[in-house]
mmCIF file of C-alpha atoms in Angstrom:
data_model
loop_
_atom_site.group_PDB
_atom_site.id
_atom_site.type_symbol
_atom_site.label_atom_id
_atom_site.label_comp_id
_atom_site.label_asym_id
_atom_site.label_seq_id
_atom_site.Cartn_x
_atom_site.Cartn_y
_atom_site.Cartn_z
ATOM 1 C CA UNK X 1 0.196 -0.500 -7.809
ATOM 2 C CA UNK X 2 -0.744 -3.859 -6.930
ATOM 3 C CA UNK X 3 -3.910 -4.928 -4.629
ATOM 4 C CA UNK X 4 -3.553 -6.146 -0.583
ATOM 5 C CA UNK X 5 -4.916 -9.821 -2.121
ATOM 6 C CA UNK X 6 -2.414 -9.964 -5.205
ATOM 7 C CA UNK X 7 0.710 -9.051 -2.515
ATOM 8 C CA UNK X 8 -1.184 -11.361 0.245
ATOM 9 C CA UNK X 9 -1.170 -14.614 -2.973
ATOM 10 C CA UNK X 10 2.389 -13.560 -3.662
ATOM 11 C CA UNK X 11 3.593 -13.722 -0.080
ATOM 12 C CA UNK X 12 1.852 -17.152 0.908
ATOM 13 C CA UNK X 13 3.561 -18.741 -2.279
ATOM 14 C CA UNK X 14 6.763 -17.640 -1.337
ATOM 15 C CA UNK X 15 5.769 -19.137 1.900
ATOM 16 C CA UNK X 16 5.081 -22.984 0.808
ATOM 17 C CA UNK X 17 1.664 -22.405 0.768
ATOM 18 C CA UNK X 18 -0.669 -23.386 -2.666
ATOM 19 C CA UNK X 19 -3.005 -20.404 -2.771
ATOM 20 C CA UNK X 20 -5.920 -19.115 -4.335
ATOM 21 C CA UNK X 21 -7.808 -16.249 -4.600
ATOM 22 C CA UNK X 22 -11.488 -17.118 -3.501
ATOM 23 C CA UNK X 23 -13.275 -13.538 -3.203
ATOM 24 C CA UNK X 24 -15.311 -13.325 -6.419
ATOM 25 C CA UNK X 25 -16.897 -10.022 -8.314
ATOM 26 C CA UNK X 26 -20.691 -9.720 -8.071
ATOM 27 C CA UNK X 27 -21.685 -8.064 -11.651
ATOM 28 C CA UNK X 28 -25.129 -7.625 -10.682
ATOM 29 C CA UNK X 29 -24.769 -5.928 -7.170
ATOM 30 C CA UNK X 30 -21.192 -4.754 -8.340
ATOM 31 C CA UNK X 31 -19.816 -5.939 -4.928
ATOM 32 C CA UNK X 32 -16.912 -8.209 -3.842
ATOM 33 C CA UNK X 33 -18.256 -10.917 -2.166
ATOM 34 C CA UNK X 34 -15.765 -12.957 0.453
ATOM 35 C CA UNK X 35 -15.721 -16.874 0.957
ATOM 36 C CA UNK X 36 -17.576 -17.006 4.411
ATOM 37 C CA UNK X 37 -18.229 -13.349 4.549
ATOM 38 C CA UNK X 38 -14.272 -12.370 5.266
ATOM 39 C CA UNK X 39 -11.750 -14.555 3.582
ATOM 40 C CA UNK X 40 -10.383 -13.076 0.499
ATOM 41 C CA UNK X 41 -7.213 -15.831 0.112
ATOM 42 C CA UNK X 42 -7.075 -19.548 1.079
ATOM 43 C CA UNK X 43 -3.407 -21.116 1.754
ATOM 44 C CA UNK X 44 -3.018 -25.463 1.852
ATOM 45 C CA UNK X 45 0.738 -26.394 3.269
ATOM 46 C CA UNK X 46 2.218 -29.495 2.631
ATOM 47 C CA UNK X 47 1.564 -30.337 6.481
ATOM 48 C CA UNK X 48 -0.271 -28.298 9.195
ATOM 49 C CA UNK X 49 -3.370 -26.062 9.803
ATOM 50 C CA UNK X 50 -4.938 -24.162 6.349
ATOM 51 C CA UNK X 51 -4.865 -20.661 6.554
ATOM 52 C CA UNK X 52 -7.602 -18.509 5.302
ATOM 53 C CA UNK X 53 -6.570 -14.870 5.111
ATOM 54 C CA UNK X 54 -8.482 -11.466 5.065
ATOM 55 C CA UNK X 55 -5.973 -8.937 2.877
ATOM 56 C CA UNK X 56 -6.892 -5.622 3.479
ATOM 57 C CA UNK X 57 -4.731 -2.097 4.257
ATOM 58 C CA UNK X 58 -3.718 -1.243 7.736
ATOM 59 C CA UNK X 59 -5.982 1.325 7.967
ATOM 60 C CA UNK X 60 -9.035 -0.774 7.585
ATOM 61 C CA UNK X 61 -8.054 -3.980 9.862
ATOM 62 C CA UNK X 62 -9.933 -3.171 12.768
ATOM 63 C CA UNK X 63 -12.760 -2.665 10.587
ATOM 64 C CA UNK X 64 -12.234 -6.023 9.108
ATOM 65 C CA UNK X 65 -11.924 -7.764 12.698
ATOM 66 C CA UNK X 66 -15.179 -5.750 13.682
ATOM 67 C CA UNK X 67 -16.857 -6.970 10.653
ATOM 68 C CA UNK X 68 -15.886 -11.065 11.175
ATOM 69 C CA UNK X 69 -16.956 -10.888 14.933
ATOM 70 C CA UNK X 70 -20.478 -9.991 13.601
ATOM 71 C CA UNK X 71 -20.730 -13.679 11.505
ATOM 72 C CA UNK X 72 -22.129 -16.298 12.608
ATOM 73 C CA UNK X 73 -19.738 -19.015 11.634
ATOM 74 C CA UNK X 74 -16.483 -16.784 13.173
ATOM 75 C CA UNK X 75 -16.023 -17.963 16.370
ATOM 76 C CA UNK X 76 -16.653 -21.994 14.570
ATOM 77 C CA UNK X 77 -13.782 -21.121 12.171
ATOM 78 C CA UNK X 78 -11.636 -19.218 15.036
ATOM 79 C CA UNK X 79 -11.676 -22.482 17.739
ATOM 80 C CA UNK X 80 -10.811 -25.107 14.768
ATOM 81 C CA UNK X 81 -7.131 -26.291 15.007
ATOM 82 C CA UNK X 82 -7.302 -27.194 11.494
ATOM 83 C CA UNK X 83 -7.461 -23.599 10.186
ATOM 84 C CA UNK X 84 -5.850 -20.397 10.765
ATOM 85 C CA UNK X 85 -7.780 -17.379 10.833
ATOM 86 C CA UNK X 86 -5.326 -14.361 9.741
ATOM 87 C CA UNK X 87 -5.915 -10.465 8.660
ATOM 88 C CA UNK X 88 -3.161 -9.383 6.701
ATOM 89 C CA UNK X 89 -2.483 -5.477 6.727
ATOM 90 C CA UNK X 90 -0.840 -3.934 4.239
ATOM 91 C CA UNK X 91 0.808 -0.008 4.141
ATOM 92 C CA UNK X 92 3.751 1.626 2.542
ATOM 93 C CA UNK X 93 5.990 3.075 5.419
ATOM 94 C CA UNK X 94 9.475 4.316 5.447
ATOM 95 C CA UNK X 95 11.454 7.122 7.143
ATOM 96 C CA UNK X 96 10.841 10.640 6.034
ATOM 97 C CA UNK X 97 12.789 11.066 2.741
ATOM 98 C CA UNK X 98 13.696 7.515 1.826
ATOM 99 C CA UNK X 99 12.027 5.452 -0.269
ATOM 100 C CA UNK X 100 8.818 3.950 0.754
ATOM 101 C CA UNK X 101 8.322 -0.052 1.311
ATOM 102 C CA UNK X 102 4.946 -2.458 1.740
ATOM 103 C CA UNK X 103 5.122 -3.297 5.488
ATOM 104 C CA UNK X 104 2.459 -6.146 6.302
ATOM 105 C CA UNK X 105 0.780 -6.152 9.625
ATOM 106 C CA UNK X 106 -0.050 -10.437 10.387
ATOM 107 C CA UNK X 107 -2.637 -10.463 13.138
ATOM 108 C CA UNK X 108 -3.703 -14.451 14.063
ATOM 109 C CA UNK X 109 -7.544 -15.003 15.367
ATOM 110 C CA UNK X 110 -7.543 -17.876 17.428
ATOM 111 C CA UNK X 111 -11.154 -17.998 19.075
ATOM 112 C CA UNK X 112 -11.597 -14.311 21.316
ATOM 113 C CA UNK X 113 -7.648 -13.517 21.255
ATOM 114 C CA UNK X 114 -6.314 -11.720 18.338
ATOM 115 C CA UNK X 115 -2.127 -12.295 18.326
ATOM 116 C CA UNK X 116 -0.311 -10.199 16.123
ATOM 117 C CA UNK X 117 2.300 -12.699 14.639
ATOM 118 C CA UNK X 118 4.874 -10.397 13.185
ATOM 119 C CA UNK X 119 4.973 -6.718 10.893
ATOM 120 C CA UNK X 120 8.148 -7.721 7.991
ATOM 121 C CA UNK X 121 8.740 -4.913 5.386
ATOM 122 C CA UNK X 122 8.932 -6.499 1.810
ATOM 123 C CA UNK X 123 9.650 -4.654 -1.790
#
């Protein structure tokens, strides 16, 4: 079974984007720590906005979304038109008795408005 950040790299390289994984493992507190306090994966395009990414299950995004309105710096990051701000669900889903698929669940913050961009089933 792979990780919501290893799919989440995967699926912005297959996108264009150059990405990089830019949570890091605190031995000492034996915590993952997040760039900023919620970013987990950074994407650069050729041309546009960079996209910073929270990966997480479906289950826990509202938890996530809860967690970056607490930070100080998250309505800063959510107004600049240089950077997108996206959480990136992931689940397996399928229809009773057929084989199961990772669905992701895109949801763009763009200063108090949370958009959800699209849900795509991948393998």
């Amino acid at each position: 079974m792979t990780s919501p950040t290893a799919r989440t790299l995967t699926r912005l390289r297959e996108m264009g984007y150059v990405a990089q994984v830019v949570e890091r493992w605190n031995p000492y507190a034996r915590i993952r720590v997040d760039l900023f306090g919620f970013c987990d994966v950074i994407g650069i395009p050729c041309d546009g906005p960079v996209i910073m990414v929270q990966a997480t299950s479906t289950t826990n995004l509202s938890a996530r979304l809860a967690k970056f309105r607490t930070l100080p710096l998250c309505r800063w990051f959510a107004s600049r038109p240089s950077i997108r701000i996206e959480f990136w669900g992931w689940a397996k889903r399928g229809e009773r008795g057929k084989r199961k698929l990772w669905t992701l669940r895109r949801l763009d913050v763009n200063g108090d408005e949370i958009a959800e961009i699209e849900m795509e089933t991948t393998r």
